[in-house]
mmCIF file of C-alpha atoms in Angstrom:
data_model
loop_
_atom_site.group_PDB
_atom_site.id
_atom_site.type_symbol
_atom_site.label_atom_id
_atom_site.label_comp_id
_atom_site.label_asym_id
_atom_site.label_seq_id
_atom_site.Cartn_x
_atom_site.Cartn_y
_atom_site.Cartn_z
ATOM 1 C CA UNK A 1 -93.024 -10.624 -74.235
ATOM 2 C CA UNK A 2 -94.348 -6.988 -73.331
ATOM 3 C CA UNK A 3 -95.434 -6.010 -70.245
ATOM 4 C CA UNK A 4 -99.283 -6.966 -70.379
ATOM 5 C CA UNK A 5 -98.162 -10.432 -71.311
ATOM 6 C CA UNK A 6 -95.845 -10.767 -68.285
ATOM 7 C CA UNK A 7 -98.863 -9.193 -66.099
ATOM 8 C CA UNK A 8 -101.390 -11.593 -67.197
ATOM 9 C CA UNK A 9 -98.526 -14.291 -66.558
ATOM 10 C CA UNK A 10 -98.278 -12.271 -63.191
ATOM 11 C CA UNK A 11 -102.265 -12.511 -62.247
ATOM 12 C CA UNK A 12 -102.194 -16.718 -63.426
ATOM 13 C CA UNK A 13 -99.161 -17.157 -61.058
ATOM 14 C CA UNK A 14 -100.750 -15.705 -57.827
ATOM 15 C CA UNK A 15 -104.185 -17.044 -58.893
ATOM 16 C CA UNK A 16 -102.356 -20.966 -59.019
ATOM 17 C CA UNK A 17 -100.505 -20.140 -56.043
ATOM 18 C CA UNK A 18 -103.670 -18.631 -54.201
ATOM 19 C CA UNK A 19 -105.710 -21.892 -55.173
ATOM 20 C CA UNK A 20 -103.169 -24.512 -54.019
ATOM 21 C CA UNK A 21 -102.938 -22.547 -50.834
ATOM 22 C CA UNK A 22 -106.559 -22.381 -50.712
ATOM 23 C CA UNK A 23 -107.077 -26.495 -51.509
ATOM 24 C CA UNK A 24 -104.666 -27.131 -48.982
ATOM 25 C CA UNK A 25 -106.163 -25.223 -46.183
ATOM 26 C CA UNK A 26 -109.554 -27.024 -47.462
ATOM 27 C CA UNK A 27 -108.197 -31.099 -46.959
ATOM 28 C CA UNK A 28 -106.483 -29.897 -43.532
ATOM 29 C CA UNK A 29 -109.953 -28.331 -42.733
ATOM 30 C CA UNK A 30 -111.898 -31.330 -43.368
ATOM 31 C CA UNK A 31 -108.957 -33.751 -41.356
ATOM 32 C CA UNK A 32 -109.906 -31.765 -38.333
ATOM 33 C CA UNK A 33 -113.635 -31.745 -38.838
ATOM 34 C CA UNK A 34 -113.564 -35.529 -39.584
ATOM 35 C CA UNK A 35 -111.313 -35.813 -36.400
ATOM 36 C CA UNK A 36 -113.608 -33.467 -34.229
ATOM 37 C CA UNK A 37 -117.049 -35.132 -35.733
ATOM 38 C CA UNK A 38 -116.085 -38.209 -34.244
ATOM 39 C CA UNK A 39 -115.597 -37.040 -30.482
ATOM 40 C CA UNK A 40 -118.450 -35.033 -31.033
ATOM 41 C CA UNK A 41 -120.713 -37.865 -32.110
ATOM 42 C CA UNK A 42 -119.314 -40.305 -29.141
ATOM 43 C CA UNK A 43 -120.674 -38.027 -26.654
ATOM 44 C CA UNK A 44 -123.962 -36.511 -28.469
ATOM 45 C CA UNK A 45 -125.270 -40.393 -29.095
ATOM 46 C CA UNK A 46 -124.685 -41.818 -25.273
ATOM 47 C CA UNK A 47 -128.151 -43.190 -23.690
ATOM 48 C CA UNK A 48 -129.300 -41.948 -20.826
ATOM 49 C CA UNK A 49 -131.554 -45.045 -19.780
ATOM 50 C CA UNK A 50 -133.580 -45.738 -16.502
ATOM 51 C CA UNK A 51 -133.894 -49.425 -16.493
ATOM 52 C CA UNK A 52 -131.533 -52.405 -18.015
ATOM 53 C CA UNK A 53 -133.606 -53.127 -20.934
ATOM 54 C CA UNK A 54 -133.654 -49.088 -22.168
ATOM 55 C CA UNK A 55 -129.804 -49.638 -22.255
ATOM 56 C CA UNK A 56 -129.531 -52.555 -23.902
ATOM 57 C CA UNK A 57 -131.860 -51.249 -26.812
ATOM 58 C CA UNK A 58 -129.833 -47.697 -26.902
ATOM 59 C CA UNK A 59 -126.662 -49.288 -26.995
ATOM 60 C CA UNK A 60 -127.931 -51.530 -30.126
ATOM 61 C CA UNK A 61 -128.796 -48.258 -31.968
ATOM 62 C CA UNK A 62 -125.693 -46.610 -31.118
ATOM 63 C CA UNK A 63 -123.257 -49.292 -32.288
ATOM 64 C CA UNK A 64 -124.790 -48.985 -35.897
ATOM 65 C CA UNK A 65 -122.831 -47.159 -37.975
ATOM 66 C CA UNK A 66 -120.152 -46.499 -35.118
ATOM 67 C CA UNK A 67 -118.211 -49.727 -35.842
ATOM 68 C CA UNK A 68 -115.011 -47.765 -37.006
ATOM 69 C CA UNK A 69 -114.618 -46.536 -33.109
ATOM 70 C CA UNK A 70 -113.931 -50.262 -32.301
ATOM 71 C CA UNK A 71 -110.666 -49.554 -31.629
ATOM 72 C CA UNK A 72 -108.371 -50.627 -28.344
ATOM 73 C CA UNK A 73 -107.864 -48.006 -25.534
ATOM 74 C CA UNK A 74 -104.293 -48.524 -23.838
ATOM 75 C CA UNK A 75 -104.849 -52.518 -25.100
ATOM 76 C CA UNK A 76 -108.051 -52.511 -22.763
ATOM 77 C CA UNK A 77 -111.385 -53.264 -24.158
ATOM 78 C CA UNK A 78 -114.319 -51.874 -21.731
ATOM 79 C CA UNK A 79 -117.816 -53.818 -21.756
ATOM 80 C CA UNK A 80 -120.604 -52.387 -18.998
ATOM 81 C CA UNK A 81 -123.838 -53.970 -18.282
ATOM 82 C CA UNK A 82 -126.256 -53.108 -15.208
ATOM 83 C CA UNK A 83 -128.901 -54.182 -12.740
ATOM 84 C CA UNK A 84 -131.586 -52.884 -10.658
ATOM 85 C CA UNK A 85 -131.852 -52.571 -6.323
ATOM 86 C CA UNK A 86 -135.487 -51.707 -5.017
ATOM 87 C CA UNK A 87 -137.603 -50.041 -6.563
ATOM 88 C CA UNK A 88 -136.279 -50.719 -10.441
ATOM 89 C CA UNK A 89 -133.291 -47.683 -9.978
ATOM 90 C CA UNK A 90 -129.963 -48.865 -10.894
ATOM 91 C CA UNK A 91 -127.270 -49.093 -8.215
ATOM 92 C CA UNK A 92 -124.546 -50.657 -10.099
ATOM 93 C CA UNK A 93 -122.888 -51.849 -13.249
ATOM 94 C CA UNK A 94 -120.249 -54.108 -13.457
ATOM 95 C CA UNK A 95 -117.652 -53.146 -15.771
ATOM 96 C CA UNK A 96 -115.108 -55.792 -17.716
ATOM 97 C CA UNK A 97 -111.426 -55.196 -18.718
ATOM 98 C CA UNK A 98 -110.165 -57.470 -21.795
ATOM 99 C CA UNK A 99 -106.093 -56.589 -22.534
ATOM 100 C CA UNK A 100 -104.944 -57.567 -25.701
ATOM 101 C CA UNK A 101 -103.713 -60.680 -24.162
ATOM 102 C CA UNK A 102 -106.913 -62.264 -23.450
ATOM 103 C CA UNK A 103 -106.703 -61.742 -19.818
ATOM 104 C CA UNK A 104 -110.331 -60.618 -17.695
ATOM 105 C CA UNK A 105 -111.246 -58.887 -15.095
ATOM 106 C CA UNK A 106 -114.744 -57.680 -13.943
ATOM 107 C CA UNK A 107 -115.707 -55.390 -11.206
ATOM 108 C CA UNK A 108 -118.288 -53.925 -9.510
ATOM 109 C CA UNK A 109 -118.520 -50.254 -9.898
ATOM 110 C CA UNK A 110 -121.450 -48.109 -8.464
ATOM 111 C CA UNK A 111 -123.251 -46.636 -11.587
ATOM 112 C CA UNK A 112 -123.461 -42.965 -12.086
ATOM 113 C CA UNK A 113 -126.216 -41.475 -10.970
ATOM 114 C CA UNK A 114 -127.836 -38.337 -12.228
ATOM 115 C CA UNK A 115 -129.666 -35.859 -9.574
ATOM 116 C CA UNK A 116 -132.889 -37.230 -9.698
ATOM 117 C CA UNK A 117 -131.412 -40.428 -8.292
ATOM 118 C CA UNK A 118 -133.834 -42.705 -11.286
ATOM 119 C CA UNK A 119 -131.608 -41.812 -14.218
ATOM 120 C CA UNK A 120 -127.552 -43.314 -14.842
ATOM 121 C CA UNK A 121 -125.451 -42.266 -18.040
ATOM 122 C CA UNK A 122 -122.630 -44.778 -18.548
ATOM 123 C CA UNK A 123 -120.393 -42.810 -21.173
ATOM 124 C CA UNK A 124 -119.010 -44.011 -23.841
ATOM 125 C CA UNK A 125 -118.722 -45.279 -27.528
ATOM 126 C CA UNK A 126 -120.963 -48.828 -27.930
ATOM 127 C CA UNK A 127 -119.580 -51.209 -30.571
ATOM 128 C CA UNK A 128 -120.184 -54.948 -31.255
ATOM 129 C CA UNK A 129 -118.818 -57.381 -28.434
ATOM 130 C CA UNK A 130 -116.692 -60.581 -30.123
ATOM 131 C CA UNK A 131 -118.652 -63.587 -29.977
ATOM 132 C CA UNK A 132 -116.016 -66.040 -28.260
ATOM 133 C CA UNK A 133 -116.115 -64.038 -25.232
ATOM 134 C CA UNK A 134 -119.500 -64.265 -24.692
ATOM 135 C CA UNK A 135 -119.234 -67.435 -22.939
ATOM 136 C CA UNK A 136 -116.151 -66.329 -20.982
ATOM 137 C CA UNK A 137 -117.936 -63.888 -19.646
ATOM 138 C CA UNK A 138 -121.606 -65.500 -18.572
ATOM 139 C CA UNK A 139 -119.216 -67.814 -16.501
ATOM 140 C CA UNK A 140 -117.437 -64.688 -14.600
ATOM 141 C CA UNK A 141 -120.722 -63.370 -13.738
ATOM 142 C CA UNK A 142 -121.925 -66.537 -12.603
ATOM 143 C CA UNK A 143 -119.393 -67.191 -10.264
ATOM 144 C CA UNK A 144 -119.924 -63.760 -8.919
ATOM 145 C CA UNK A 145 -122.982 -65.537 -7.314
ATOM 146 C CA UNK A 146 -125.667 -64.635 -10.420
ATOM 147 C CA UNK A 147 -127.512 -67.223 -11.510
ATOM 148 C CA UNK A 148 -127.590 -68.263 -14.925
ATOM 149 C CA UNK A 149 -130.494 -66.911 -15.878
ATOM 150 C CA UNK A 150 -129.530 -63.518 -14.497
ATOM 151 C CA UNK A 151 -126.211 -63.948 -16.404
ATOM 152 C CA UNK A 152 -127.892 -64.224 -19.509
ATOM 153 C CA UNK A 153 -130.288 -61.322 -18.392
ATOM 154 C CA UNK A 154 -127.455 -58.636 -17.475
ATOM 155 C CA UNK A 155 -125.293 -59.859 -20.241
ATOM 156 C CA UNK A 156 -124.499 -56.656 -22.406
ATOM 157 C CA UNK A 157 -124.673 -57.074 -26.542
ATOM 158 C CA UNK A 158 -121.848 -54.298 -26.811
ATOM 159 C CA UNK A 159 -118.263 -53.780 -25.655
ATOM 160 C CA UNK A 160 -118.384 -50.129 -24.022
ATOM 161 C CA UNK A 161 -114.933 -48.108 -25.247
ATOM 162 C CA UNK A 162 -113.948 -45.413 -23.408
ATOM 163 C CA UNK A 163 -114.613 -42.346 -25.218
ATOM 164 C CA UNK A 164 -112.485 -38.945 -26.442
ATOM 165 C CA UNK A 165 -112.706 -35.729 -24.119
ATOM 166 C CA UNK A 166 -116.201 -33.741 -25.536
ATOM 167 C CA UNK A 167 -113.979 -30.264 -25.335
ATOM 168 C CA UNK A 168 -111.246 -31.997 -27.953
ATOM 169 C CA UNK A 169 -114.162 -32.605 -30.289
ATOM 170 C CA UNK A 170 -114.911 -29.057 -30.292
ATOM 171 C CA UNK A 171 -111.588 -27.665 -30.369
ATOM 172 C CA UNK A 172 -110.709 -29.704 -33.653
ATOM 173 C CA UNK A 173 -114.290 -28.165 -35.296
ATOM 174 C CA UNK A 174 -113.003 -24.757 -34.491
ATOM 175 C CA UNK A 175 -109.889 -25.203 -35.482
ATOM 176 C CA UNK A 176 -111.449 -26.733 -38.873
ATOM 177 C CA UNK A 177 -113.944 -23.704 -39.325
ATOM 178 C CA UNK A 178 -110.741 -21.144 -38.795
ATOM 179 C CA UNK A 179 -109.441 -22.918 -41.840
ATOM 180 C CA UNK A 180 -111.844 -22.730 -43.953
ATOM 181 C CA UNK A 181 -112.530 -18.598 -43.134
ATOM 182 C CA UNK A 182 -108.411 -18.750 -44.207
ATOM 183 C CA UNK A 183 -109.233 -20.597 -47.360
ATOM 184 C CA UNK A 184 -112.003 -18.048 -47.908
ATOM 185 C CA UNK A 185 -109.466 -15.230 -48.126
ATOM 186 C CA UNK A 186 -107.456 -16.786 -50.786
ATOM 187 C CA UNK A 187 -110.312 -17.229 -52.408
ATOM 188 C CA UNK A 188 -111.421 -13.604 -52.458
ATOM 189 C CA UNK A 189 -107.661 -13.061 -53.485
ATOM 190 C CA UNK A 190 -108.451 -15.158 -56.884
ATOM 191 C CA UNK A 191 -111.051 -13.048 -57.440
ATOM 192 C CA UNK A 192 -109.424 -9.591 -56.680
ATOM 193 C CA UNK A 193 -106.283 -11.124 -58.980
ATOM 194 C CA UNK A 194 -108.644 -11.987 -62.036
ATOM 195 C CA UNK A 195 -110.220 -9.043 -62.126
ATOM 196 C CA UNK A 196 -106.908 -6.480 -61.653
ATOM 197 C CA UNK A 197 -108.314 -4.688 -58.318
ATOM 198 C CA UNK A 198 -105.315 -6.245 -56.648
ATOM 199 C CA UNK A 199 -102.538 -4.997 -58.904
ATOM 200 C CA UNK A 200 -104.426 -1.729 -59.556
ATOM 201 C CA UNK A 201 -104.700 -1.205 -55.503
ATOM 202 C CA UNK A 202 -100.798 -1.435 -55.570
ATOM 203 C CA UNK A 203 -100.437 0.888 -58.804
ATOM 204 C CA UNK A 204 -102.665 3.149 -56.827
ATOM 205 C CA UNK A 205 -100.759 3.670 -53.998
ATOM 206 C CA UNK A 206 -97.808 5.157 -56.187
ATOM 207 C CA UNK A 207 -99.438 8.371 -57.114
ATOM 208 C CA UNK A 208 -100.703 9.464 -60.096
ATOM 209 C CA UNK A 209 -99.926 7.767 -63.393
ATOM 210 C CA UNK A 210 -97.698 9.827 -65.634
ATOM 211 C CA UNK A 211 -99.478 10.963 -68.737
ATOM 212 C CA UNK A 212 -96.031 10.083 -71.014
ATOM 213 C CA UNK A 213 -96.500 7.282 -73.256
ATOM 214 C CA UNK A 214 -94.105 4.483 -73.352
ATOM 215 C CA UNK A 215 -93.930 2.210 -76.753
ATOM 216 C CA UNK A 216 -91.523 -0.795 -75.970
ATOM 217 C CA UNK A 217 -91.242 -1.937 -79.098
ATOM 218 C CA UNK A 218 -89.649 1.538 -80.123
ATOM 219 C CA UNK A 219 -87.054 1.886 -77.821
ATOM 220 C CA UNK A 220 -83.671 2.822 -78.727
ATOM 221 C CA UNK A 221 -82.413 -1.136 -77.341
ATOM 222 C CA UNK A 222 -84.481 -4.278 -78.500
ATOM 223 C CA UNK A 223 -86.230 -5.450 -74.857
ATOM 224 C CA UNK A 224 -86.420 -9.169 -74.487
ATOM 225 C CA UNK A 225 -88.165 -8.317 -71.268
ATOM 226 C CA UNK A 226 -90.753 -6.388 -69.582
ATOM 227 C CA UNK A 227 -88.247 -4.511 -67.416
ATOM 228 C CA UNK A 228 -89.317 -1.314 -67.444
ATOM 229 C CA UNK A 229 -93.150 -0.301 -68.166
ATOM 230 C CA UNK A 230 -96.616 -0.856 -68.333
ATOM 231 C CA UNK A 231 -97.182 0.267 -71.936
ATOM 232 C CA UNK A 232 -99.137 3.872 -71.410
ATOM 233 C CA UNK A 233 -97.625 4.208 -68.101
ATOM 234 C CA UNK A 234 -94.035 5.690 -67.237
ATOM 235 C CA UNK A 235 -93.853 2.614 -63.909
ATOM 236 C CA UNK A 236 -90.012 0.490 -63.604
ATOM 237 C CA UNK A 237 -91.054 -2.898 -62.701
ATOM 238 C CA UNK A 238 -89.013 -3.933 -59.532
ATOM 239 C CA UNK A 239 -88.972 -6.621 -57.383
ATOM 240 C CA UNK A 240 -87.193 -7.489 -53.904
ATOM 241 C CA UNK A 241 -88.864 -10.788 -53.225
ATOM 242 C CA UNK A 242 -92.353 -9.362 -54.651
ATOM 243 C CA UNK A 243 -93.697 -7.392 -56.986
ATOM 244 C CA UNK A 244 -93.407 -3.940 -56.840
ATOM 245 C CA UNK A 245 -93.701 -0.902 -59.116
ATOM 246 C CA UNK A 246 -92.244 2.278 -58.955
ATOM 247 C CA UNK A 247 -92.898 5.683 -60.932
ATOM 248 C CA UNK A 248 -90.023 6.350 -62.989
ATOM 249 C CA UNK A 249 -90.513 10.592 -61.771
ATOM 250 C CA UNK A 250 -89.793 9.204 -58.254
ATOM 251 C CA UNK A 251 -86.066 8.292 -59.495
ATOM 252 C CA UNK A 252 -83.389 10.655 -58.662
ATOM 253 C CA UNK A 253 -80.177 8.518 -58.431
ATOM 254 C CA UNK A 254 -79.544 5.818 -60.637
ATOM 255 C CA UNK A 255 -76.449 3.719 -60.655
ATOM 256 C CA UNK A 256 -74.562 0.383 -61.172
ATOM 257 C CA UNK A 257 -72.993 -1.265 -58.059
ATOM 258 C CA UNK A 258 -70.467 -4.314 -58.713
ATOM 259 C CA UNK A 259 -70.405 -6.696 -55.868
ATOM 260 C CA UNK A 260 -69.403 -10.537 -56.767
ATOM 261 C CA UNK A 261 -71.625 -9.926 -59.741
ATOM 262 C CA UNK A 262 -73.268 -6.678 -61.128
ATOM 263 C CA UNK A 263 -76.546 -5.125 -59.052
ATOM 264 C CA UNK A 264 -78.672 -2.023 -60.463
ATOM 265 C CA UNK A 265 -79.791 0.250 -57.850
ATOM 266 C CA UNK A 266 -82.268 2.731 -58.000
ATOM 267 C CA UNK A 267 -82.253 5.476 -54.977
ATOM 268 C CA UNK A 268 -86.416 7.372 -55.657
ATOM 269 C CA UNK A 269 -88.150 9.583 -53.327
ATOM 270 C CA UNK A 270 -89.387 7.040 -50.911
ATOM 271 C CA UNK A 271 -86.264 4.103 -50.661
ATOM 272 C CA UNK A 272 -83.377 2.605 -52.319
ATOM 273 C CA UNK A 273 -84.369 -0.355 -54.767
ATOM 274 C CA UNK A 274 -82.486 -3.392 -56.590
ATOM 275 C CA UNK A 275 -83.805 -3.321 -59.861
ATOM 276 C CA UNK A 276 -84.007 -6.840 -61.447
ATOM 277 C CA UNK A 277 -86.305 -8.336 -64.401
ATOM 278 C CA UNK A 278 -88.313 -11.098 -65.304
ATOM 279 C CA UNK A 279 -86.781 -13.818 -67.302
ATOM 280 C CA UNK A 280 -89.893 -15.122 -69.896
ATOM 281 C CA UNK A 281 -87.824 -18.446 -69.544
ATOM 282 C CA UNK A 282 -87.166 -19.574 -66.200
ATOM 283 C CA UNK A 283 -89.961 -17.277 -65.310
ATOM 284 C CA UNK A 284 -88.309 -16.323 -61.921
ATOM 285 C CA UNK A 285 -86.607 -12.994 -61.596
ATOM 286 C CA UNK A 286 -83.034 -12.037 -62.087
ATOM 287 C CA UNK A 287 -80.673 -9.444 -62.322
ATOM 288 C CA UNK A 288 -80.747 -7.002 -65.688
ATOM 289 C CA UNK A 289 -78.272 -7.263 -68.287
ATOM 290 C CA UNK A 290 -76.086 -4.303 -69.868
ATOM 291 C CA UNK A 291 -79.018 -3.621 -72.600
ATOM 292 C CA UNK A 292 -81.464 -3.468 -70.121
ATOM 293 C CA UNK A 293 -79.922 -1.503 -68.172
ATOM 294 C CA UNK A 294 -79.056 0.712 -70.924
ATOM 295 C CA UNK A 295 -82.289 0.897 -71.559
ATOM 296 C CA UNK A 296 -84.015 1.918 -68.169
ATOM 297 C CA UNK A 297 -80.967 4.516 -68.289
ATOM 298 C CA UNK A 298 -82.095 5.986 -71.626
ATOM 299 C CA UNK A 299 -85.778 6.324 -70.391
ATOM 300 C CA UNK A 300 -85.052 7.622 -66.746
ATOM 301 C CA UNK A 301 -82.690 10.401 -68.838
ATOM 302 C CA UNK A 302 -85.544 10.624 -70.632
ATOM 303 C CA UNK A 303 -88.672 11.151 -68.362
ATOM 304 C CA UNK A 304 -87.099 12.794 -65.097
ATOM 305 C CA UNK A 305 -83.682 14.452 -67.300
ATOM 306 C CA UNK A 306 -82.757 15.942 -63.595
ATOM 307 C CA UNK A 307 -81.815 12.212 -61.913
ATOM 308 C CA UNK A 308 -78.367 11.533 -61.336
ATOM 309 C CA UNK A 309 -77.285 8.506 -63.343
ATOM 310 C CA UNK A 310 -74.164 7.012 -62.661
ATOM 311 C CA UNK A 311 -72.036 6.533 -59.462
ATOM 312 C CA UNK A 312 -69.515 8.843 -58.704
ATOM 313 C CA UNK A 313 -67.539 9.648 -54.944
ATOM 314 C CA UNK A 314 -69.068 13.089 -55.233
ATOM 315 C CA UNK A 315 -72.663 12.302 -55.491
ATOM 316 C CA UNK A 316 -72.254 9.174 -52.324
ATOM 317 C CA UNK A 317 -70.718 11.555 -49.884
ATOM 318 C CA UNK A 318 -73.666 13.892 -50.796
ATOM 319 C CA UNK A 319 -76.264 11.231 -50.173
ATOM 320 C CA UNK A 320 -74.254 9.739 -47.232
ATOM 321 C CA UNK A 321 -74.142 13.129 -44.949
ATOM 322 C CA UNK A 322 -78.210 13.979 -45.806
ATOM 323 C CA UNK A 323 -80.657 11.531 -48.067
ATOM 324 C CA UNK A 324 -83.449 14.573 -47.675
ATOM 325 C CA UNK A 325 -81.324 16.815 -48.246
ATOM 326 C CA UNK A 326 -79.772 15.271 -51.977
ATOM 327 C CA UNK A 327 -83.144 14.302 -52.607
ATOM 328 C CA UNK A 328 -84.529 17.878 -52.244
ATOM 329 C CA UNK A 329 -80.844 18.966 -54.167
ATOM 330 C CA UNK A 330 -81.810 16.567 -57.215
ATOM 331 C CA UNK A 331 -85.780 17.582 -57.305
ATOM 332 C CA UNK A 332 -85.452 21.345 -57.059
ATOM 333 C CA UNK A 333 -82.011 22.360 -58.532
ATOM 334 C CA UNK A 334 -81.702 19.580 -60.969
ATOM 335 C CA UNK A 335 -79.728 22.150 -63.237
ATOM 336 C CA UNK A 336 -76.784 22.477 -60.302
ATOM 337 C CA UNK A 337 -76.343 18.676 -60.537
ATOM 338 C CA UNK A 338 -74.134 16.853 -63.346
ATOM 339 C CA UNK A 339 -74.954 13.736 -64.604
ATOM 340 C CA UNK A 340 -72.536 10.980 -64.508
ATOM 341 C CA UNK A 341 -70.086 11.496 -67.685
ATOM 342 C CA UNK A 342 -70.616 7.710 -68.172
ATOM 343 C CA UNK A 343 -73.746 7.582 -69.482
ATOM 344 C CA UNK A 344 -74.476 8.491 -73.087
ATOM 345 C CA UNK A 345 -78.051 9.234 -74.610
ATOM 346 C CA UNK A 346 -77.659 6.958 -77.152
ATOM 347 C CA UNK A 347 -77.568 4.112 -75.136
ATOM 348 C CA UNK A 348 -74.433 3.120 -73.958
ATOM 349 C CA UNK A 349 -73.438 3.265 -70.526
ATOM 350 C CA UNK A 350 -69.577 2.536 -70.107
#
């Protein structure tokens, strides 16, 4: 696999993981617009009405295609229904509370009035009232003194259900659009993947690209792996957690740290990396073995001959008591600096 192969594999990964990101953010956007259309729609569609016959037909329009609210409230069901004092304004509804045991109660509630004193809204989602209580209820009002006429009159056609706060609907909407302006961004991250802006914007950051020209299928070691270069370029590939790409001129310490199990370290200009590789099998990224790491020896001896490569007491007390100062040591008086005895041009690294 070279290097452009294990790029492009690079650019499909993010662009899957961008997408499912994106198509997740998507079905949680439309959950909360779904959620927030609802209380929306239960407040936008309440009646205002001025006389008993205006609410009856409103609440007949509104309980089409709002039968999915008919839901119970704390076990109550709500039903309202109205009637007129002098001069045809409405003083009152009377309101009825079914529990999910069957037991009734009806009030009288005084009806909400708006400020012109001719106009009530009675809140609320309207759905279909059941049948068999249709009786129940004619009697109730009847024994409140109405006669049966009136009864029938006043008798609503809908069960009224208490409905959602107004400001939740809202909220949820928001929360919805705030979603989908996140899904948006992965979605401009597809793009920016698919057509290399986002890798070059990294690559661009690291200075100028060396005009040495790496061939890694001539290499002194066979590479299995893309560890070290875009071909053209003189970059290490790197990774701690993401990808990252260094120029191989930034390198001035390179050495081989044994902890539990084997670590490369490379100490550049800027900070100290752990230099690992991608495995074309599991496709995740692990740590380099000895011919890769003979490798990427061979080529930083080779491009930037002044790095140190190889870990010796000397060279660690130097860096310990002043990083600038064996950084500035290794860059400008490369000549007064020995290179680790361990490490051989020809590619073996003892």
């Amino acid at each position: 696999m070279r290097a452009e192969n294990f790029l492009e594999h690079t650019r499909q990964t993010w662009k899957r993981q961008y997408l499912i990101i994106a198509l997740i953010l998507l079905f949680i956007a439309f959950i909360f617009i779904f959620i927030g259309r609802e209380s929306v729609i239960r407040v936008l569609t309440t009646p205002e009405f001025k006389t008993y016959d205006e609410l009856l037909v409103a609440s007949t329009l509104d309980s089409k295609g709002l039968f999915q609210t008919a839901i119970s409230y704390d076990d109550m069901y709500y039903f309202n229904t109205a009637f007129y004092g002098e001069n045809d304004n409405i003083e009152s509804y009377y309101a009825a509370l079914i529990n999910a045991d069957g037991n009734f109660t009806l009030a009288e509630i005084p009806a909400v009035l708006a400020e012109d004193e001719n106009t009530a809204r009675i809140v609320g989602t309207f759905v279909d009232i059941p049948s068999d209580l249709y009786d129940y209820i004619t009697e109730e009002l009847i024994e409140l003194g109405f006669t049966e006429s009136e009864a029938a009159e006043m008798m609503p056609i809908n069960l009224y259900l208490v409905k959602d706060n107004e400001v939740e609907g809202y909220v949820f909407i928001a929360i919805a659009l705030l979603l989908i302006l996140a899904m948006l961004y992965f979605i401009l991250r597809i793009f920016q993947v698919s057509n290399g802006s986002l890798i070059n914007k990294r690559l661009s950051k690291l200075g100028d690209v060396d005009r040495y020209h790496l061939d890694l299928e001539r290499t002194p070691v066979s590479l299995a792996h893309p560890n070290l270069a875009i071909s053209g370029t003189n970059y290490i590939l790197l990774s701690d957690k993401k990808l990252n790409f260094i120029p191989i001129t930034n390198v001035v310490w390179a050495y081989e740290y044994v902890k539990k199990r084997k670590a490369y370290f490379l100490i550049t200009v800027s900070k100290q990396h752990y230099l690992v590789i991608a495995d074309h099998k599991t496709k995740h990224f692990s740590q380099m073995k000895a011919t890769e790491v003979n490798a990427c020896l061979n080529l930083i001896n080779k491009i930037s001959p002044w790095a140190i490569v190889g870990f010796t007491k000397e060279t660690d007390k130097l860096y310990s008591n002043s990083r600038e100062t064996f950084i500035n040591s290794v860059s400008t008086h490369k000549e007064s600096i020995n290179v680790d005895e361990g490490f051989d041009l020809e590619g073996k690294y003892s």
